Amino acid sequence: MVTALLVLAVVALFALPLLIDGGSDYAGTDSQATELIEESDPGYEPWFSSVFSPGSAEVESGLFALQAALGGGVLGYVLGRLRGRRTAGKAAEEAGGS
Amino acid sequence: MHIAEGFLPPAHAIGWTIAATPFVVHGARAVVKEVRENPESTLLLGAAGAFTFVLSAIKLPSVTGSSSHPTGTGLGAVLFRPPVMALLGTVVLLFQALLLAHGGLTTLGANAFSMAVVGPWAGYGAYQLTRRLGGGLLGGVFAGMAIADLATYVTTALQLAWAHPDAESGFLGAAVKFLGVFAVTQVPLAIGEGLLGVLLFRVLTVNARPELERLGVLTPEPDDPREVSRDQVREVSRDQVREVSRARAPDEPPRSER
């Protein structure tokens, strides 16, 4: 019950901004900061560029998805193992006790 | 909080790299030590790294009309203390700098300093403070995760203001501008991250109780019917022992000289 409410709160927190003003393009703060530098410090030249940058926005979002998938996969594996360990321990206890 | 590649002048880039390096090296040793001494920690350590990996890949919309991503460094800081996150956070940043053109190698030092050093330590401080004030485990986790997230972005804003002061209003003017971009957007995200942390800890307290007790996050239940093995006794952290002895001290008759 509490879990469901917490999940709902997290979802609402990030769905609300989208519902309230759909007009915004939700630019990333990282690129906004870069723009701000270019605006206020027009003489500044970035002196190094990325060693590798994904050619297209599609490839880039795929790589971000890969990062999230790796993290989510490991996290799910750990939580699953911990839960399995507890239920296995409980089963062993019951079997031993009877 | 990723300062884009090349957007810090060389002196700043080198300075932040020098500042962050000892923390990352110390963090790497902390990770190796933890895994060697407590192999059973590996699972949770993996979870802490994975949590940062997921959260820093997801950009979330905020009420300010821009989007940003959480950091997820508070979890590891609460579980294993902040040094561990200096390494894990930097690994995430390196992945993003090399494969995603997000952040960069010249700004890795500055980004690691904000996300992998300042964030985890600020979060850990908030967690400890909340627990001391009686906020409980979940209250502490919420504060720790939210502050770790927010402190990271405040640091980035100050780093940028230092490197690119405003032509007229100088450092302060620039700080206000960059904080306006980063910190305000981050507030709802930090709250969301705190709630996610609470969710995760509700699962962990049920399923990873032995680990949390050994890490000193949870105190062992005194009326635990299970027999405590000698190994488990040895694993009780020094902090807990001190707490227990302090709690018992008044009951014990004062010992005369030996």
PDB file of N, CA and C in Angstrom, chain A residues 2-3 6-7 9-10 13-14 17-18 24 26-30 32-34 36-38 40-41 44 46-54 60 63-64 67-68 70-72 74-75 78-79 81-83 85-86 93, chain B residues 1-2 5-10 43 46-47 50 53-54 56-57 60-62 65-68 92 95-96 98-102 105-106 160 164 177-178 181-182 185 188 192 195 198-200 202 204 206-208 211:
ATOM      1  N   VAL A   2       1.781   1.315   0.978  1.00  0.00           N
ATOM      2  CA  VAL A   2       2.704   2.444   1.034  1.00  0.00           C
ATOM      3  C   VAL A   2       3.559   2.464  -0.232  1.00  0.00           C
ATOM      4  N   THR A   3       3.967   1.270  -0.653  1.00  0.00           N
ATOM      5  CA  THR A   3       4.787   1.170  -1.858  1.00  0.00           C
ATOM      6  C   THR A   3       4.043   1.747  -3.051  1.00  0.00           C
ATOM      7  N   LEU A   6       3.972   5.472  -2.896  1.00  0.00           N
ATOM      8  CA  LEU A   6       5.275   6.051  -3.218  1.00  0.00           C
ATOM      9  C   LEU A   6       5.505   6.049  -4.723  1.00  0.00           C
ATOM     10  N   VAL A   7       5.188   4.920  -5.366  1.00  0.00           N
ATOM     11  CA  VAL A   7       5.349   4.829  -6.819  1.00  0.00           C
ATOM     12  C   VAL A   7       4.495   5.891  -7.503  1.00  0.00           C
ATOM     13  N   ALA A   9       3.465   8.703  -6.261  1.00  0.00           N
ATOM     14  CA  ALA A   9       4.020  10.033  -6.013  1.00  0.00           C
ATOM     15  C   ALA A   9       5.166  10.321  -6.979  1.00  0.00           C
ATOM     16  N   VAL A  10       6.032   9.335  -7.200  1.00  0.00           N
ATOM     17  CA  VAL A  10       7.168   9.530  -8.106  1.00  0.00           C
ATOM     18  C   VAL A  10       6.669   9.781  -9.531  1.00  0.00           C
ATOM     19  N   LEU A  13       5.079  13.210  -9.820  1.00  0.00           N
ATOM     20  CA  LEU A  13       6.077  14.273  -9.762  1.00  0.00           C
ATOM     21  C   LEU A  13       6.627  14.598 -11.151  1.00  0.00           C
ATOM     22  N   PHE A  14       6.774  13.562 -11.983  1.00  0.00           N
ATOM     23  CA  PHE A  14       7.366  13.800 -13.299  1.00  0.00           C
ATOM     24  C   PHE A  14       6.333  13.884 -14.415  1.00  0.00           C
ATOM     25  N   PRO A  17       4.599  18.092 -14.548  1.00  0.00           N
ATOM     26  CA  PRO A  17       5.151  19.176 -15.382  1.00  0.00           C
ATOM     27  C   PRO A  17       4.722  19.035 -16.838  1.00  0.00           C
ATOM     28  N   LEU A  18       4.631  17.786 -17.326  1.00  0.00           N
ATOM     29  CA  LEU A  18       4.238  17.574 -18.725  1.00  0.00           C
ATOM     30  C   LEU A  18       2.787  17.976 -18.939  1.00  0.00           C
ATOM     31  N   SER A  24       6.469  23.638 -23.394  1.00  0.00           N
ATOM     32  CA  SER A  24       7.926  23.676 -23.264  1.00  0.00           C
ATOM     33  C   SER A  24       8.578  22.514 -24.020  1.00  0.00           C
ATOM     34  N   TYR A  26      11.467  21.202 -22.931  1.00  0.00           N
ATOM     35  CA  TYR A  26      12.248  20.476 -21.934  1.00  0.00           C
ATOM     36  C   TYR A  26      13.690  20.238 -22.372  1.00  0.00           C
ATOM     37  N   ALA A  27      14.345  21.345 -22.702  1.00  0.00           N
ATOM     38  CA  ALA A  27      15.754  21.245 -23.045  1.00  0.00           C
ATOM     39  C   ALA A  27      16.535  20.796 -21.819  1.00  0.00           C
ATOM     40  N   GLY A  28      17.597  20.034 -22.056  1.00  0.00           N
ATOM     41  CA  GLY A  28      18.407  19.570 -20.941  1.00  0.00           C
ATOM     42  C   GLY A  28      19.147  20.727 -20.290  1.00  0.00           C
ATOM     43  N   THR A  29      19.299  20.664 -18.962  1.00  0.00           N
ATOM     44  CA  THR A  29      19.988  21.757 -18.277  1.00  0.00           C
ATOM     45  C   THR A  29      21.455  21.833 -18.699  1.00  0.00           C
ATOM     46  N   ASP A  30      22.055  20.674 -19.049  1.00  0.00           N
ATOM     47  CA  ASP A  30      23.456  20.682 -19.457  1.00  0.00           C
ATOM     48  C   ASP A  30      23.653  21.548 -20.697  1.00  0.00           C
ATOM     49  N   GLN A  32      21.570  23.849 -21.741  1.00  0.00           N
ATOM     50  CA  GLN A  32      21.208  25.237 -21.401  1.00  0.00           C
ATOM     51  C   GLN A  32      22.414  25.963 -20.824  1.00  0.00           C
ATOM     52  N   ALA A  33      23.171  25.269 -19.988  1.00  0.00           N
ATOM     53  CA  ALA A  33      24.354  25.882 -19.376  1.00  0.00           C
ATOM     54  C   ALA A  33      25.380  26.213 -20.459  1.00  0.00           C
ATOM     55  N   THR A  34      25.534  25.304 -21.416  1.00  0.00           N
ATOM     56  CA  THR A  34      26.466  25.540 -22.513  1.00  0.00           C
ATOM     57  C   THR A  34      26.058  26.778 -23.307  1.00  0.00           C
ATOM     58  N   LEU A  36      24.327  29.246 -22.176  1.00  0.00           N
ATOM     59  CA  LEU A  36      24.530  30.396 -21.308  1.00  0.00           C
ATOM     60  C   LEU A  36      25.979  30.874 -21.395  1.00  0.00           C
ATOM     61  N   ILE A  37      26.900  29.923 -21.457  1.00  0.00           N
ATOM     62  CA  ILE A  37      28.319  30.294 -21.562  1.00  0.00           C
ATOM     63  C   ILE A  37      28.572  30.993 -22.901  1.00  0.00           C
ATOM     64  N   GLU A  38      28.015  30.417 -23.960  1.00  0.00           N
ATOM     65  CA  GLU A  38      28.228  31.004 -25.286  1.00  0.00           C
ATOM     66  C   GLU A  38      27.653  32.414 -25.370  1.00  0.00           C
ATOM     67  N   SER A  40      27.081  34.591 -22.626  1.00  0.00           N
ATOM     68  CA  SER A  40      27.691  35.572 -21.727  1.00  0.00           C
ATOM     69  C   SER A  40      29.189  35.699 -21.961  1.00  0.00           C
ATOM     70  N   ASP A  41      29.789  34.715 -22.598  1.00  0.00           N
ATOM     71  CA  ASP A  41      31.236  34.702 -22.776  1.00  0.00           C
ATOM     72  C   ASP A  41      31.524  34.354 -24.235  1.00  0.00           C
ATOM     73  N   TYR A  44      34.688  32.818 -25.743  1.00  0.00           N
ATOM     74  CA  TYR A  44      35.251  31.539 -25.301  1.00  0.00           C
ATOM     75  C   TYR A  44      35.138  30.467 -26.386  1.00  0.00           C
ATOM     76  N   PRO A  46      35.607  26.471 -27.036  1.00  0.00           N
ATOM     77  CA  PRO A  46      35.894  25.160 -26.445  1.00  0.00           C
ATOM     78  C   PRO A  46      37.200  24.633 -27.058  1.00  0.00           C
ATOM     79  N   TRP A  47      38.127  24.212 -26.207  1.00  0.00           N
ATOM     80  CA  TRP A  47      39.469  23.888 -26.714  1.00  0.00           C
ATOM     81  C   TRP A  47      39.673  22.392 -26.904  1.00  0.00           C
ATOM     82  N   PHE A  48      38.628  21.628 -26.712  1.00  0.00           N
ATOM     83  CA  PHE A  48      38.743  20.182 -26.886  1.00  0.00           C
ATOM     84  C   PHE A  48      37.362  19.672 -27.260  1.00  0.00           C
ATOM     85  N   SER A  49      37.300  18.711 -28.179  1.00  0.00           N
ATOM     86  CA  SER A  49      35.978  18.179 -28.490  1.00  0.00           C
ATOM     87  C   SER A  49      35.940  16.681 -28.200  1.00  0.00           C
ATOM     88  N   SER A  50      34.731  16.166 -28.065  1.00  0.00           N
ATOM     89  CA  SER A  50      34.550  14.778 -27.652  1.00  0.00           C
ATOM     90  C   SER A  50      35.324  13.822 -28.548  1.00  0.00           C
ATOM     91  N   VAL A  51      35.938  12.816 -27.916  1.00  0.00           N
ATOM     92  CA  VAL A  51      36.696  11.825 -28.668  1.00  0.00           C
ATOM     93  C   VAL A  51      35.779  11.092 -29.630  1.00  0.00           C
ATOM     94  N   PHE A  52      34.586  10.779 -29.130  1.00  0.00           N
ATOM     95  CA  PHE A  52      33.617  10.083 -29.961  1.00  0.00           C
ATOM     96  C   PHE A  52      32.259  10.671 -29.663  1.00  0.00           C
ATOM     97  N   SER A  53      31.522  11.068 -30.726  1.00  0.00           N
ATOM     98  CA  SER A  53      30.143  11.427 -30.406  1.00  0.00           C
ATOM     99  C   SER A  53      29.218  10.696 -31.347  1.00  0.00           C
ATOM    100  N   PRO A  54      28.179  10.109 -30.767  1.00  0.00           N
ATOM    101  CA  PRO A  54      27.247   9.319 -31.568  1.00  0.00           C
ATOM    102  C   PRO A  54      26.660  10.189 -32.684  1.00  0.00           C
ATOM    103  N   GLU A  60      22.262   8.078 -30.206  1.00  0.00           N
ATOM    104  CA  GLU A  60      22.557   8.579 -28.868  1.00  0.00           C
ATOM    105  C   GLU A  60      21.519   8.094 -27.863  1.00  0.00           C
ATOM    106  N   LEU A  63      22.139   4.578 -26.984  1.00  0.00           N
ATOM    107  CA  LEU A  63      23.230   4.363 -26.035  1.00  0.00           C
ATOM    108  C   LEU A  63      22.806   4.725 -24.612  1.00  0.00           C
ATOM    109  N   PHE A  64      21.964   5.769 -24.489  1.00  0.00           N
ATOM    110  CA  PHE A  64      21.434   6.107 -23.162  1.00  0.00           C
ATOM    111  C   PHE A  64      20.569   4.961 -22.646  1.00  0.00           C
ATOM    112  N   GLN A  67      22.731   2.273 -21.353  1.00  0.00           N
ATOM    113  CA  GLN A  67      23.230   2.572 -20.010  1.00  0.00           C
ATOM    114  C   GLN A  67      22.177   2.245 -18.956  1.00  0.00           C
ATOM    115  N   ALA A  68      20.942   2.691 -19.217  1.00  0.00           N
ATOM    116  CA  ALA A  68      19.863   2.423 -18.264  1.00  0.00           C
ATOM    117  C   ALA A  68      19.588   0.927 -18.160  1.00  0.00           C
ATOM    118  N   LEU A  70      21.708  -1.590 -18.663  1.00  0.00           N
ATOM    119  CA  LEU A  70      22.775  -2.231 -17.892  1.00  0.00           C
ATOM    120  C   LEU A  70      22.534  -2.045 -16.398  1.00  0.00           C
ATOM    121  N   GLY A  71      22.265  -0.780 -16.026  1.00  0.00           N
ATOM    122  CA  GLY A  71      22.034  -0.489 -14.609  1.00  0.00           C
ATOM    123  C   GLY A  71      20.799  -1.202 -14.088  1.00  0.00           C
ATOM    124  N   GLY A  72      19.705  -1.112 -14.841  1.00  0.00           N
ATOM    125  CA  GLY A  72      18.461  -1.745 -14.409  1.00  0.00           C
ATOM    126  C   GLY A  72      18.603  -3.251 -14.309  1.00  0.00           C
ATOM    127  N   VAL A  74      21.372  -5.051 -13.703  1.00  0.00           N
ATOM    128  CA  VAL A  74      22.163  -5.429 -12.515  1.00  0.00           C
ATOM    129  C   VAL A  74      21.339  -5.235 -11.248  1.00  0.00           C
ATOM    130  N   LEU A  75      20.626  -4.096 -11.181  1.00  0.00           N
ATOM    131  CA  LEU A  75      19.820  -3.803  -9.989  1.00  0.00           C
ATOM    132  C   LEU A  75      18.750  -4.882  -9.794  1.00  0.00           C
ATOM    133  N   VAL A  78      20.315  -8.157  -8.552  1.00  0.00           N
ATOM    134  CA  VAL A  78      20.674  -8.129  -7.126  1.00  0.00           C
ATOM    135  C   VAL A  78      19.428  -8.272  -6.254  1.00  0.00           C
ATOM    136  N   LEU A  79      18.385  -7.467  -6.566  1.00  0.00           N
ATOM    137  CA  LEU A  79      17.170  -7.529  -5.744  1.00  0.00           C
ATOM    138  C   LEU A  79      16.531  -8.910  -5.829  1.00  0.00           C
ATOM    139  N   ARG A  81      18.082 -11.776  -6.416  1.00  0.00           N
ATOM    140  CA  ARG A  81      18.902 -12.725  -5.658  1.00  0.00           C
ATOM    141  C   ARG A  81      18.673 -12.589  -4.167  1.00  0.00           C
ATOM    142  N   LEU A  82      18.613 -11.319  -3.702  1.00  0.00           N
ATOM    143  CA  LEU A  82      18.416 -11.108  -2.263  1.00  0.00           C
ATOM    144  C   LEU A  82      17.070 -11.678  -1.812  1.00  0.00           C
ATOM    145  N   ARG A  83      16.063 -11.457  -2.647  1.00  0.00           N
ATOM    146  CA  ARG A  83      14.736 -11.956  -2.297  1.00  0.00           C
ATOM    147  C   ARG A  83      14.706 -13.477  -2.336  1.00  0.00           C
ATOM    148  N   ARG A  85      17.180 -15.432  -1.841  1.00  0.00           N
ATOM    149  CA  ARG A  85      17.944 -15.941  -0.706  1.00  0.00           C
ATOM    150  C   ARG A  85      17.069 -15.983   0.551  1.00  0.00           C
ATOM    151  N   ARG A  86      16.265 -14.904   0.721  1.00  0.00           N
ATOM    152  CA  ARG A  86      15.431 -14.852   1.922  1.00  0.00           C
ATOM    153  C   ARG A  86      14.354 -15.935   1.892  1.00  0.00           C
ATOM    154  N   GLU A  93      14.273 -23.149   6.815  1.00  0.00           N
ATOM    155  CA  GLU A  93      13.961 -23.103   8.233  1.00  0.00           C
ATOM    156  C   GLU A  93      12.717 -23.932   8.535  1.00  0.00           C
TER     157      GLU A  93
ATOM    158  N   MET B   1      24.313  18.108 -14.865  1.00  0.00           N
ATOM    159  CA  MET B   1      25.526  18.542 -14.202  1.00  0.00           C
ATOM    160  C   MET B   1      26.764  18.231 -15.014  1.00  0.00           C
ATOM    161  N   HIS B   2      26.564  17.709 -16.233  1.00  0.00           N
ATOM    162  CA  HIS B   2      27.741  17.414 -17.052  1.00  0.00           C
ATOM    163  C   HIS B   2      28.231  18.704 -17.699  1.00  0.00           C
ATOM    164  N   GLU B   5      32.366  18.897 -22.860  1.00  0.00           N
ATOM    165  CA  GLU B   5      33.787  18.778 -23.217  1.00  0.00           C
ATOM    166  C   GLU B   5      34.344  20.107 -23.713  1.00  0.00           C
ATOM    167  N   GLY B   6      35.476  20.522 -23.137  1.00  0.00           N
ATOM    168  CA  GLY B   6      36.136  21.735 -23.602  1.00  0.00           C
ATOM    169  C   GLY B   6      35.579  23.019 -23.034  1.00  0.00           C
ATOM    170  N   PHE B   7      34.531  22.938 -22.196  1.00  0.00           N
ATOM    171  CA  PHE B   7      33.906  24.163 -21.708  1.00  0.00           C
ATOM    172  C   PHE B   7      34.474  24.684 -20.390  1.00  0.00           C
ATOM    173  N   LEU B   8      35.533  24.049 -19.922  1.00  0.00           N
ATOM    174  CA  LEU B   8      36.273  24.624 -18.800  1.00  0.00           C
ATOM    175  C   LEU B   8      37.645  25.008 -19.340  1.00  0.00           C
ATOM    176  N   PRO B   9      38.129  26.214 -19.008  1.00  0.00           N
ATOM    177  CA  PRO B   9      39.462  26.600 -19.462  1.00  0.00           C
ATOM    178  C   PRO B   9      40.505  25.604 -18.933  1.00  0.00           C
ATOM    179  N   PRO B  10      41.609  25.431 -19.663  1.00  0.00           N
ATOM    180  CA  PRO B  10      42.609  24.421 -19.283  1.00  0.00           C
ATOM    181  C   PRO B  10      43.009  24.467 -17.810  1.00  0.00           C
ATOM    182  N   LEU B  43      27.227  -7.894  -3.826  1.00  0.00           N
ATOM    183  CA  LEU B  43      25.889  -7.743  -4.396  1.00  0.00           C
ATOM    184  C   LEU B  43      25.362  -6.327  -4.194  1.00  0.00           C
ATOM    185  N   GLY B  46      27.211  -3.738  -6.109  1.00  0.00           N
ATOM    186  CA  GLY B  46      26.744  -3.746  -7.488  1.00  0.00           C
ATOM    187  C   GLY B  46      25.438  -2.988  -7.623  1.00  0.00           C
ATOM    188  N   ALA B  47      24.567  -3.168  -6.641  1.00  0.00           N
ATOM    189  CA  ALA B  47      23.280  -2.462  -6.677  1.00  0.00           C
ATOM    190  C   ALA B  47      23.495  -0.958  -6.604  1.00  0.00           C
ATOM    191  N   ALA B  50      24.804   0.193  -9.935  1.00  0.00           N
ATOM    192  CA  ALA B  50      23.762   0.064 -10.949  1.00  0.00           C
ATOM    193  C   ALA B  50      22.726   1.169 -10.807  1.00  0.00           C
ATOM    194  N   PHE B  53      23.972   4.196 -12.335  1.00  0.00           N
ATOM    195  CA  PHE B  53      23.991   3.979 -13.776  1.00  0.00           C
ATOM    196  C   PHE B  53      22.615   4.256 -14.385  1.00  0.00           C
ATOM    197  N   VAL B  54      21.586   3.683 -13.784  1.00  0.00           N
ATOM    198  CA  VAL B  54      20.221   3.880 -14.315  1.00  0.00           C
ATOM    199  C   VAL B  54      19.817   5.345 -14.206  1.00  0.00           C
ATOM    200  N   SER B  56      21.386   8.159 -13.796  1.00  0.00           N
ATOM    201  CA  SER B  56      22.053   9.224 -14.531  1.00  0.00           C
ATOM    202  C   SER B  56      21.859   9.066 -16.036  1.00  0.00           C
ATOM    203  N   ALA B  57      21.152   8.018 -16.463  1.00  0.00           N
ATOM    204  CA  ALA B  57      20.859   7.865 -17.887  1.00  0.00           C
ATOM    205  C   ALA B  57      19.501   8.451 -18.243  1.00  0.00           C
ATOM    206  N   LEU B  60      14.684  13.663 -16.794  1.00  0.00           N
ATOM    207  CA  LEU B  60      13.314  13.802 -16.345  1.00  0.00           C
ATOM    208  C   LEU B  60      12.873  15.256 -16.467  1.00  0.00           C
ATOM    209  N   PRO B  61      11.591  15.449 -16.829  1.00  0.00           N
ATOM    210  CA  PRO B  61      11.084  16.817 -16.945  1.00  0.00           C
ATOM    211  C   PRO B  61      10.872  17.434 -15.566  1.00  0.00           C
ATOM    212  N   SER B  62      11.070  18.727 -15.503  1.00  0.00           N
ATOM    213  CA  SER B  62      10.862  19.425 -14.241  1.00  0.00           C
ATOM    214  C   SER B  62       9.875  20.566 -14.460  1.00  0.00           C
ATOM    215  N   GLY B  65      10.278  23.625 -16.892  1.00  0.00           N
ATOM    216  CA  GLY B  65      10.201  23.554 -18.348  1.00  0.00           C
ATOM    217  C   GLY B  65      11.491  23.061 -18.969  1.00  0.00           C
ATOM    218  N   SER B  66      12.432  22.630 -18.145  1.00  0.00           N
ATOM    219  CA  SER B  66      13.617  21.990 -18.710  1.00  0.00           C
ATOM    220  C   SER B  66      13.743  20.607 -18.082  1.00  0.00           C
ATOM    221  N   SER B  67      14.686  19.830 -18.582  1.00  0.00           N
ATOM    222  CA  SER B  67      14.825  18.480 -18.050  1.00  0.00           C
ATOM    223  C   SER B  67      16.243  18.264 -17.568  1.00  0.00           C
ATOM    224  N   SER B  68      16.369  17.335 -16.674  1.00  0.00           N
ATOM    225  CA  SER B  68      17.669  17.074 -16.088  1.00  0.00           C
ATOM    226  C   SER B  68      17.656  15.645 -15.551  1.00  0.00           C
ATOM    227  N   VAL B  92      30.705   5.951 -14.073  1.00  0.00           N
ATOM    228  CA  VAL B  92      29.525   6.354 -14.836  1.00  0.00           C
ATOM    229  C   VAL B  92      29.856   7.547 -15.738  1.00  0.00           C
ATOM    230  N   PHE B  95      31.998   6.535 -18.710  1.00  0.00           N
ATOM    231  CA  PHE B  95      31.162   5.856 -19.707  1.00  0.00           C
ATOM    232  C   PHE B  95      30.438   6.888 -20.565  1.00  0.00           C
ATOM    233  N   GLN B  96      29.845   7.889 -19.904  1.00  0.00           N
ATOM    234  CA  GLN B  96      29.079   8.887 -20.647  1.00  0.00           C
ATOM    235  C   GLN B  96      29.979   9.810 -21.468  1.00  0.00           C
ATOM    236  N   LEU B  98      32.884   8.948 -22.827  1.00  0.00           N
ATOM    237  CA  LEU B  98      33.485   8.234 -23.951  1.00  0.00           C
ATOM    238  C   LEU B  98      32.464   7.808 -24.992  1.00  0.00           C
ATOM    239  N   LEU B  99      31.292   7.339 -24.540  1.00  0.00           N
ATOM    240  CA  LEU B  99      30.339   6.760 -25.493  1.00  0.00           C
ATOM    241  C   LEU B  99      29.208   7.699 -25.886  1.00  0.00           C
ATOM    242  N   LEU B 100      28.888   8.654 -25.024  1.00  0.00           N
ATOM    243  CA  LEU B 100      27.680   9.434 -25.274  1.00  0.00           C
ATOM    244  C   LEU B 100      27.963  10.894 -25.590  1.00  0.00           C
ATOM    245  N   ALA B 101      29.244  11.284 -25.594  1.00  0.00           N
ATOM    246  CA  ALA B 101      29.600  12.693 -25.770  1.00  0.00           C
ATOM    247  C   ALA B 101      28.844  13.556 -24.771  1.00  0.00           C
ATOM    248  N   HIS B 102      28.681  13.007 -23.572  1.00  0.00           N
ATOM    249  CA  HIS B 102      27.957  13.686 -22.500  1.00  0.00           C
ATOM    250  C   HIS B 102      28.972  13.941 -21.406  1.00  0.00           C
ATOM    251  N   LEU B 105      36.247  14.392 -21.283  1.00  0.00           N
ATOM    252  CA  LEU B 105      37.481  13.987 -20.608  1.00  0.00           C
ATOM    253  C   LEU B 105      38.144  15.176 -19.923  1.00  0.00           C
ATOM    254  N   THR B 106      38.123  16.354 -20.584  1.00  0.00           N
ATOM    255  CA  THR B 106      38.755  17.518 -19.962  1.00  0.00           C
ATOM    256  C   THR B 106      37.933  18.020 -18.777  1.00  0.00           C
ATOM    257  N   LEU B 160      30.962  26.376 -12.812  1.00  0.00           N
ATOM    258  CA  LEU B 160      30.807  27.119 -14.065  1.00  0.00           C
ATOM    259  C   LEU B 160      30.912  28.622 -13.835  1.00  0.00           C
ATOM    260  N   HIS B 164      33.473  30.904 -15.723  1.00  0.00           N
ATOM    261  CA  HIS B 164      32.906  31.881 -16.661  1.00  0.00           C
ATOM    262  C   HIS B 164      32.168  32.978 -15.902  1.00  0.00           C
ATOM    263  N   LYS B 177      22.965  33.024 -12.147  1.00  0.00           N
ATOM    264  CA  LYS B 177      22.460  32.552 -13.443  1.00  0.00           C
ATOM    265  C   LYS B 177      22.534  31.025 -13.547  1.00  0.00           C
ATOM    266  N   PHE B 178      23.711  30.474 -13.221  1.00  0.00           N
ATOM    267  CA  PHE B 178      23.877  29.023 -13.360  1.00  0.00           C
ATOM    268  C   PHE B 178      23.042  28.258 -12.340  1.00  0.00           C
ATOM    269  N   VAL B 181      19.635  27.887 -13.631  1.00  0.00           N
ATOM    270  CA  VAL B 181      19.469  26.803 -14.598  1.00  0.00           C
ATOM    271  C   VAL B 181      19.457  25.454 -13.891  1.00  0.00           C
ATOM    272  N   PHE B 182      20.456  25.241 -13.028  1.00  0.00           N
ATOM    273  CA  PHE B 182      20.650  23.895 -12.483  1.00  0.00           C
ATOM    274  C   PHE B 182      19.838  23.608 -11.226  1.00  0.00           C
ATOM    275  N   THR B 185      15.705  23.697 -11.308  1.00  0.00           N
ATOM    276  CA  THR B 185      15.178  22.553 -12.046  1.00  0.00           C
ATOM    277  C   THR B 185      15.321  21.271 -11.235  1.00  0.00           C
ATOM    278  N   PRO B 188      12.525  19.347  -7.846  1.00  0.00           N
ATOM    279  CA  PRO B 188      11.580  18.223  -7.919  1.00  0.00           C
ATOM    280  C   PRO B 188      12.273  16.885  -8.206  1.00  0.00           C
ATOM    281  N   GLY B 192      12.039  13.443  -6.073  1.00  0.00           N
ATOM    282  CA  GLY B 192      11.733  12.153  -6.691  1.00  0.00           C
ATOM    283  C   GLY B 192      12.786  11.116  -6.371  1.00  0.00           C
ATOM    284  N   LEU B 195      12.350   9.839  -2.898  1.00  0.00           N
ATOM    285  CA  LEU B 195      11.248   8.879  -2.792  1.00  0.00           C
ATOM    286  C   LEU B 195      11.667   7.519  -3.344  1.00  0.00           C
ATOM    287  N   VAL B 198      13.651   5.744  -0.780  1.00  0.00           N
ATOM    288  CA  VAL B 198      12.808   5.170   0.267  1.00  0.00           C
ATOM    289  C   VAL B 198      12.203   3.851  -0.214  1.00  0.00           C
ATOM    290  N   LEU B 199      11.736   3.841  -1.472  1.00  0.00           N
ATOM    291  CA  LEU B 199      11.176   2.613  -2.058  1.00  0.00           C
ATOM    292  C   LEU B 199      12.199   1.484  -2.012  1.00  0.00           C
ATOM    293  N   LEU B 200      13.397   1.802  -2.454  1.00  0.00           N
ATOM    294  CA  LEU B 200      14.451   0.792  -2.534  1.00  0.00           C
ATOM    295  C   LEU B 200      14.818   0.273  -1.148  1.00  0.00           C
ATOM    296  N   ARG B 202      12.932   0.183   1.436  1.00  0.00           N
ATOM    297  CA  ARG B 202      11.858  -0.650   1.990  1.00  0.00           C
ATOM    298  C   ARG B 202      12.023  -2.088   1.518  1.00  0.00           C
ATOM    299  N   LEU B 204      15.051  -3.370   0.614  1.00  0.00           N
ATOM    300  CA  LEU B 204      16.310  -3.861   1.176  1.00  0.00           C
ATOM    301  C   LEU B 204      16.169  -4.246   2.650  1.00  0.00           C
ATOM    302  N   VAL B 206      13.810  -5.575   4.106  1.00  0.00           N
ATOM    303  CA  VAL B 206      13.190  -6.893   4.229  1.00  0.00           C
ATOM    304  C   VAL B 206      14.154  -7.967   3.733  1.00  0.00           C
ATOM    305  N   ASN B 207      14.790  -7.713   2.593  1.00  0.00           N
ATOM    306  CA  ASN B 207      15.521  -8.787   1.932  1.00  0.00           C
ATOM    307  C   ASN B 207      17.023  -8.797   2.202  1.00  0.00           C
ATOM    308  N   ALA B 208      17.565  -7.702   2.647  1.00  0.00           N
ATOM    309  CA  ALA B 208      19.016  -7.664   2.856  1.00  0.00           C
ATOM    310  C   ALA B 208      19.340  -7.268   4.281  1.00  0.00           C
ATOM    311  N   GLU B 211      22.975  -7.808   5.712  1.00  0.00           N
ATOM    312  CA  GLU B 211      23.965  -6.868   5.165  1.00  0.00           C
ATOM    313  C   GLU B 211      23.791  -5.484   5.796  1.00  0.00           C
TER     314      GLU B 211
END
